[in-house]
GROMACS .gro file of C-alpha atoms in nm:
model
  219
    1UNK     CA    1  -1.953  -1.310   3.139
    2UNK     CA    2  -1.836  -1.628   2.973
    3UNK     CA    3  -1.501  -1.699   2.833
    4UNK     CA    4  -1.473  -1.963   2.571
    5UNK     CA    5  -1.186  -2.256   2.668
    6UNK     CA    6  -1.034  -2.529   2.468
    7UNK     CA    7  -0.927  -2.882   2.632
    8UNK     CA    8  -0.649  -3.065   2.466
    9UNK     CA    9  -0.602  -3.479   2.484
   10UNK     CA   10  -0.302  -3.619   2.332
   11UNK     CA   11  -0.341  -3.913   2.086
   12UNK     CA   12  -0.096  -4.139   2.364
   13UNK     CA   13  -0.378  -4.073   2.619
   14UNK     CA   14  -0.626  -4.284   2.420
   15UNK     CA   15  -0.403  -4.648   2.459
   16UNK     CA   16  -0.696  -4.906   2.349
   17UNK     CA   17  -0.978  -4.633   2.353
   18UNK     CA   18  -1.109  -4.430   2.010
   19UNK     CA   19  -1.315  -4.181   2.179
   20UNK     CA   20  -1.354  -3.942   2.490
   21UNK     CA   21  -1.620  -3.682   2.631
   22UNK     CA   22  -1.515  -3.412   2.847
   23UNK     CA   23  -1.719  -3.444   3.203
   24UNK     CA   24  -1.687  -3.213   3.527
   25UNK     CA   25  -1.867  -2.924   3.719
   26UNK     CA   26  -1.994  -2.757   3.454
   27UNK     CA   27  -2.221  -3.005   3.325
   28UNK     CA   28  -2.294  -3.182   3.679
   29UNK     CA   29  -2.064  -3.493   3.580
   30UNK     CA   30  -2.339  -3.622   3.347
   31UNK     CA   31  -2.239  -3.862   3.119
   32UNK     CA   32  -2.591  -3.753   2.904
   33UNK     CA   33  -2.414  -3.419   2.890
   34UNK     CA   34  -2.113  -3.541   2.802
   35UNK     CA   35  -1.888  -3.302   2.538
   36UNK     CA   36  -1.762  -3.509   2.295
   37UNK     CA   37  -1.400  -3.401   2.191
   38UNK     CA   38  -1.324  -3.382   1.829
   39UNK     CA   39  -1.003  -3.539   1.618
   40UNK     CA   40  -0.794  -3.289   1.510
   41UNK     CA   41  -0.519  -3.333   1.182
   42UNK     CA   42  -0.249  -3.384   1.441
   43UNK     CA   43  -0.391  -3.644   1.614
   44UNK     CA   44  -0.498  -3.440   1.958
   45UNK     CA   45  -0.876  -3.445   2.062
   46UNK     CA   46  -1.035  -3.112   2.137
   47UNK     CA   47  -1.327  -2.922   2.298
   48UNK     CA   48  -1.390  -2.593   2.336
   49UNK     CA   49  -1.656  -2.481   2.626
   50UNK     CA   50  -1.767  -2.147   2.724
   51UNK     CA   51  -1.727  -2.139   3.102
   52UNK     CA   52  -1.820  -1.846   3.319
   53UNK     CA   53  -1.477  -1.605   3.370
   54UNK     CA   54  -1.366  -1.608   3.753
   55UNK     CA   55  -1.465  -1.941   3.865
   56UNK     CA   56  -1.302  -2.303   3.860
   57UNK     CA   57  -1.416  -2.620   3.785
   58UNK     CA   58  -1.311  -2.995   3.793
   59UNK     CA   59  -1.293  -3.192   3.539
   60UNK     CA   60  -1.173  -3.506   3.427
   61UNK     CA   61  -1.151  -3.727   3.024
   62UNK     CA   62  -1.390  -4.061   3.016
   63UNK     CA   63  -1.298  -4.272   2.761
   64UNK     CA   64  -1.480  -4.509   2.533
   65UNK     CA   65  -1.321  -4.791   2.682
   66UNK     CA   66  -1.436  -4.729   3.049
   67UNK     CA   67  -1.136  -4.565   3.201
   68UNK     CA   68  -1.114  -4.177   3.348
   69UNK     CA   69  -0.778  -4.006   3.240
   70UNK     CA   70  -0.700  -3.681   3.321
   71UNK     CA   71  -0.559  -3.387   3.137
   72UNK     CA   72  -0.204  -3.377   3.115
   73UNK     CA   73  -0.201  -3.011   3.083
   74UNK     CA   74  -0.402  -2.923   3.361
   75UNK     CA   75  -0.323  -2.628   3.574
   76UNK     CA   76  -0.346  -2.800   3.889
   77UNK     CA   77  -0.514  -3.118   4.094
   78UNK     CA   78  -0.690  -3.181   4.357
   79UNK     CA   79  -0.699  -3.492   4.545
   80UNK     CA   80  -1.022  -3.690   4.610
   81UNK     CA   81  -0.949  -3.912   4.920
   82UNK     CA   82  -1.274  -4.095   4.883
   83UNK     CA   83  -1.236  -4.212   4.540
   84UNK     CA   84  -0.851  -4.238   4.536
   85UNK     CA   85  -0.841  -4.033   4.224
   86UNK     CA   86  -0.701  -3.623   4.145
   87UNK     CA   87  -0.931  -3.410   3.926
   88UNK     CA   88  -0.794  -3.206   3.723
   89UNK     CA   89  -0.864  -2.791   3.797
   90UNK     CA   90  -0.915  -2.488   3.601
   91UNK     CA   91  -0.928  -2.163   3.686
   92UNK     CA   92  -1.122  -1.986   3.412
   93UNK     CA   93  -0.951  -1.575   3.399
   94UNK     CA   94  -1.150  -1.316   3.442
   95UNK     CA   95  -1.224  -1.108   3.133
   96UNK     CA   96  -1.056  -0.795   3.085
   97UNK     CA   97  -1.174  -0.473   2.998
   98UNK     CA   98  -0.995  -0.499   2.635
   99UNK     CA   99  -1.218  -0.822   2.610
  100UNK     CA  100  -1.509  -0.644   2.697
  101UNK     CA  101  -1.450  -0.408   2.442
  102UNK     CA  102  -1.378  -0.597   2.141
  103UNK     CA  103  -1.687  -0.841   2.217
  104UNK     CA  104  -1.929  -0.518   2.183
  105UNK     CA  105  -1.726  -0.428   1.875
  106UNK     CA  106  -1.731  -0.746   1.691
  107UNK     CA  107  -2.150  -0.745   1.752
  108UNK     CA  108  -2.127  -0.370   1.588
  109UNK     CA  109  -2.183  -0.374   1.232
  110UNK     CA  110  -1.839  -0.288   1.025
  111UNK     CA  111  -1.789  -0.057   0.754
  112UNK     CA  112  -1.724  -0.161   0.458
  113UNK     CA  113  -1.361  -0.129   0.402
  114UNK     CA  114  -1.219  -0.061  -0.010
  115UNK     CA  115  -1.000  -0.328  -0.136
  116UNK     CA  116  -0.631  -0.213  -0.126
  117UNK     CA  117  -0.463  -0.139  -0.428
  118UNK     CA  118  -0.250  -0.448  -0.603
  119UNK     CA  119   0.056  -0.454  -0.577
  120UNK     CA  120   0.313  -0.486  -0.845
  121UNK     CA  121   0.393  -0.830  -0.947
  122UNK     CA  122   0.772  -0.797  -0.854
  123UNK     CA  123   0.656  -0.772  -0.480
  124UNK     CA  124   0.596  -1.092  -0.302
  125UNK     CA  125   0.521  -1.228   0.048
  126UNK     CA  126   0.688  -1.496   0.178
  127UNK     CA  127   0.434  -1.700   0.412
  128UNK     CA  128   0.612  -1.748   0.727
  129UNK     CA  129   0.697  -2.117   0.793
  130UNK     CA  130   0.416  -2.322   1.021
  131UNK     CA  131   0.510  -2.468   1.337
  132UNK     CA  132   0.457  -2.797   1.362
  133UNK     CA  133   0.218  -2.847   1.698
  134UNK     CA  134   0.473  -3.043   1.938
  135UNK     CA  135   0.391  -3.333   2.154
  136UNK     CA  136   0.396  -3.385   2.528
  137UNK     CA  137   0.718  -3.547   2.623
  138UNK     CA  138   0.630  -3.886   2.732
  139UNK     CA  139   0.884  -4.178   2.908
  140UNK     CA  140   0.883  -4.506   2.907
  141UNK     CA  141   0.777  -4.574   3.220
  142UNK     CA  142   0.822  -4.953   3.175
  143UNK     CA  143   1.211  -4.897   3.252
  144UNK     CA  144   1.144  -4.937   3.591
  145UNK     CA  145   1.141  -5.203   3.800
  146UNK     CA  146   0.795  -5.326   3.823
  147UNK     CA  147   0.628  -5.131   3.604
  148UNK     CA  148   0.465  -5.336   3.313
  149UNK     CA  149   0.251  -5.224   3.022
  150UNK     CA  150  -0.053  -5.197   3.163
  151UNK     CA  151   0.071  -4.991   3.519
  152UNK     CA  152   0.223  -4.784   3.272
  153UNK     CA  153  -0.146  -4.725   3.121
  154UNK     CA  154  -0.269  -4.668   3.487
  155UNK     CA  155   0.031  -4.358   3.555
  156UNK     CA  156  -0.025  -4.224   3.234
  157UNK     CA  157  -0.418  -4.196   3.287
  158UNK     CA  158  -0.336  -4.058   3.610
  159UNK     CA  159  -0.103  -3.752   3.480
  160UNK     CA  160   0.216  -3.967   3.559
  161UNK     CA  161   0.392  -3.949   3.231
  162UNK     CA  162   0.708  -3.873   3.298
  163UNK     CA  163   1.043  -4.008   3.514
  164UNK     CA  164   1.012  -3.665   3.689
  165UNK     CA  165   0.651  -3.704   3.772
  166UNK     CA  166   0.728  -4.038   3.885
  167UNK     CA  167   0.958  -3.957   4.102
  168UNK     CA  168   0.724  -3.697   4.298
  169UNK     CA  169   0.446  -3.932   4.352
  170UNK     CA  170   0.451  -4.053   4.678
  171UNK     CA  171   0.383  -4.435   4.773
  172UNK     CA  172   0.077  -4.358   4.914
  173UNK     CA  173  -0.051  -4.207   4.592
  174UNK     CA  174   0.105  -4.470   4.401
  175UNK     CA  175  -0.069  -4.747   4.581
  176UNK     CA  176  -0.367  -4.553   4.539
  177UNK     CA  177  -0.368  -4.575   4.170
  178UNK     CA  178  -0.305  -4.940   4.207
  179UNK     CA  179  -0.571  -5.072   4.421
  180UNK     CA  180  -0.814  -4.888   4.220
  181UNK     CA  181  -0.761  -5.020   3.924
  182UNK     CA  182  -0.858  -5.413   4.053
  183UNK     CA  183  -0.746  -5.667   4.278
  184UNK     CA  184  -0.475  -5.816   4.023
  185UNK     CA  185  -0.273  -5.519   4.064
  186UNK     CA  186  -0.247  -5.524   4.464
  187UNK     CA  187   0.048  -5.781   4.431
  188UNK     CA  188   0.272  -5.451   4.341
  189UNK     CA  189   0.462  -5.304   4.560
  190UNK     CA  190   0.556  -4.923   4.430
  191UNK     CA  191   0.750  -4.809   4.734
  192UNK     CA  192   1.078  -4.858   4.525
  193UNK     CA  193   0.948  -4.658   4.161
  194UNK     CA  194   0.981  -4.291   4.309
  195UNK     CA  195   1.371  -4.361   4.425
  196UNK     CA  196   1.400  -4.541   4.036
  197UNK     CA  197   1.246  -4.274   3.873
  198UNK     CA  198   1.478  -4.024   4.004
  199UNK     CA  199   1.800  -4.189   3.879
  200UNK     CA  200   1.608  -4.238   3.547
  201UNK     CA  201   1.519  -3.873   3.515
  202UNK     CA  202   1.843  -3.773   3.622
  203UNK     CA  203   2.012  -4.041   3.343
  204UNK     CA  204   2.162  -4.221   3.619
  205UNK     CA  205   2.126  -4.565   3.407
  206UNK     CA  206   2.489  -4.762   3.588
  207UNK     CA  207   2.277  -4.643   3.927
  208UNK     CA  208   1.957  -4.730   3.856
  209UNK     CA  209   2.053  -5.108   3.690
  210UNK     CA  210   2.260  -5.163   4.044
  211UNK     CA  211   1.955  -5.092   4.223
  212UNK     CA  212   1.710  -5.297   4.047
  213UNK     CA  213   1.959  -5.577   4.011
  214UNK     CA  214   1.941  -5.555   4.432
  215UNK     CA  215   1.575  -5.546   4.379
  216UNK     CA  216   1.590  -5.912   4.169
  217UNK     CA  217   1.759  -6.056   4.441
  218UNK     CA  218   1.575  -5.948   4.750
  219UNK     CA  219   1.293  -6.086   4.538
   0.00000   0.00000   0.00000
């Protein structure tokens, strides 16, 4: 049985790009079969796909400008050593009996119900206050040492949006991300922006200026 899922891109995801299509196993990776994700009031892009309950799939966000960005809400990666790149995974639940039983019931026809009685005109609903939809947190990843505008771009597309996140990403992984985004960007060295990021996410700022004013002058 299939079990309808919606995929959420935040607005900051886009940088440059206006558009992005939703690719991954469930459509073969086929940029023909691409799902285009729609603008939403807020500013978010989404998609909603009926996948089939109990399995998981890959996936990842192409955007009109050429780049692959993944979904910052994702319930987990996996690694793909061969293209230097995580996709994100979802595991799609399976569908309960309750489900089950309100599908069959909504294809049931309904009986007609009477319209209440009004009210009198002293007795009014309040509408309960809308919550406003709130926004990933995103840091400025430029902060650290090395890290222009455009390596920013790279983390962010890569699920690295935060000092935290930052400061869990290995090296490796970091030089990863690097040397697959062109030859200008293997002049980086990003063995120093995990140990950064951790004084930054901890608000260390005294720390983390002493450190990168060591970094200027072994430069």
């Amino acid at each position: 049985m299939e079990k309808k899922v919606t995929f959420i891109l935040p607005s900051e995801a886009l940088g440059e790009a206006t558009e992005a299509i939703l690719l991954g196993d469930f459509n073969n990776w086929d940029v023909n079969e691409g799902i285009g994700l729609k603008v939403q009031k807020d500013g978010t892009l989404k998609a909603t796909v009926a996948l089939e309950a109990g399995k998981s799939y890959e996936y990842r966000f192409l955007l009109n400008d050429g780049r692959w960005v993944n979904d910052w809400f994702a319930e987990n990666y996996v690694h793909k050593a061969g293209l230097a790149v995580d996709n994100c995974v979802i595991t799609v639940p399976e569908v309960v009996e309750a489900e089950q039983k309100l599908a069959t019931n909504e294809s049931e026809p309904k009986p007609v119900k009477k319209a209440p009685a009004k009210k009198a005109a002293t007795e009014k609903k309040v509408a309960p206050a809308k919550k406003k939809a709130e926004k990933p947190s995103v840091d400025d990843l430029t902060k650290i040492e090395g890290i222009g505008k455009k390596i920013a771009e790279l983390l962010i597309a890569d699920a690295i949006v935060t000092y935290t996140d930052l400061s869990k990403a290995t090296p490796k992984k970091l030089r990863g991300i690097l040397d697959a985004a062109g030859n200008k960007f293997k002049v980086h060295d990003p063995s120093s922006w995990p140990k950064q990021a951790k004084l930054a996410a901890a608000a260390k700022w005294s720390e983390l200026e002493a450190l990168q004013d060591e970094l200027k002058a072994g430069k």
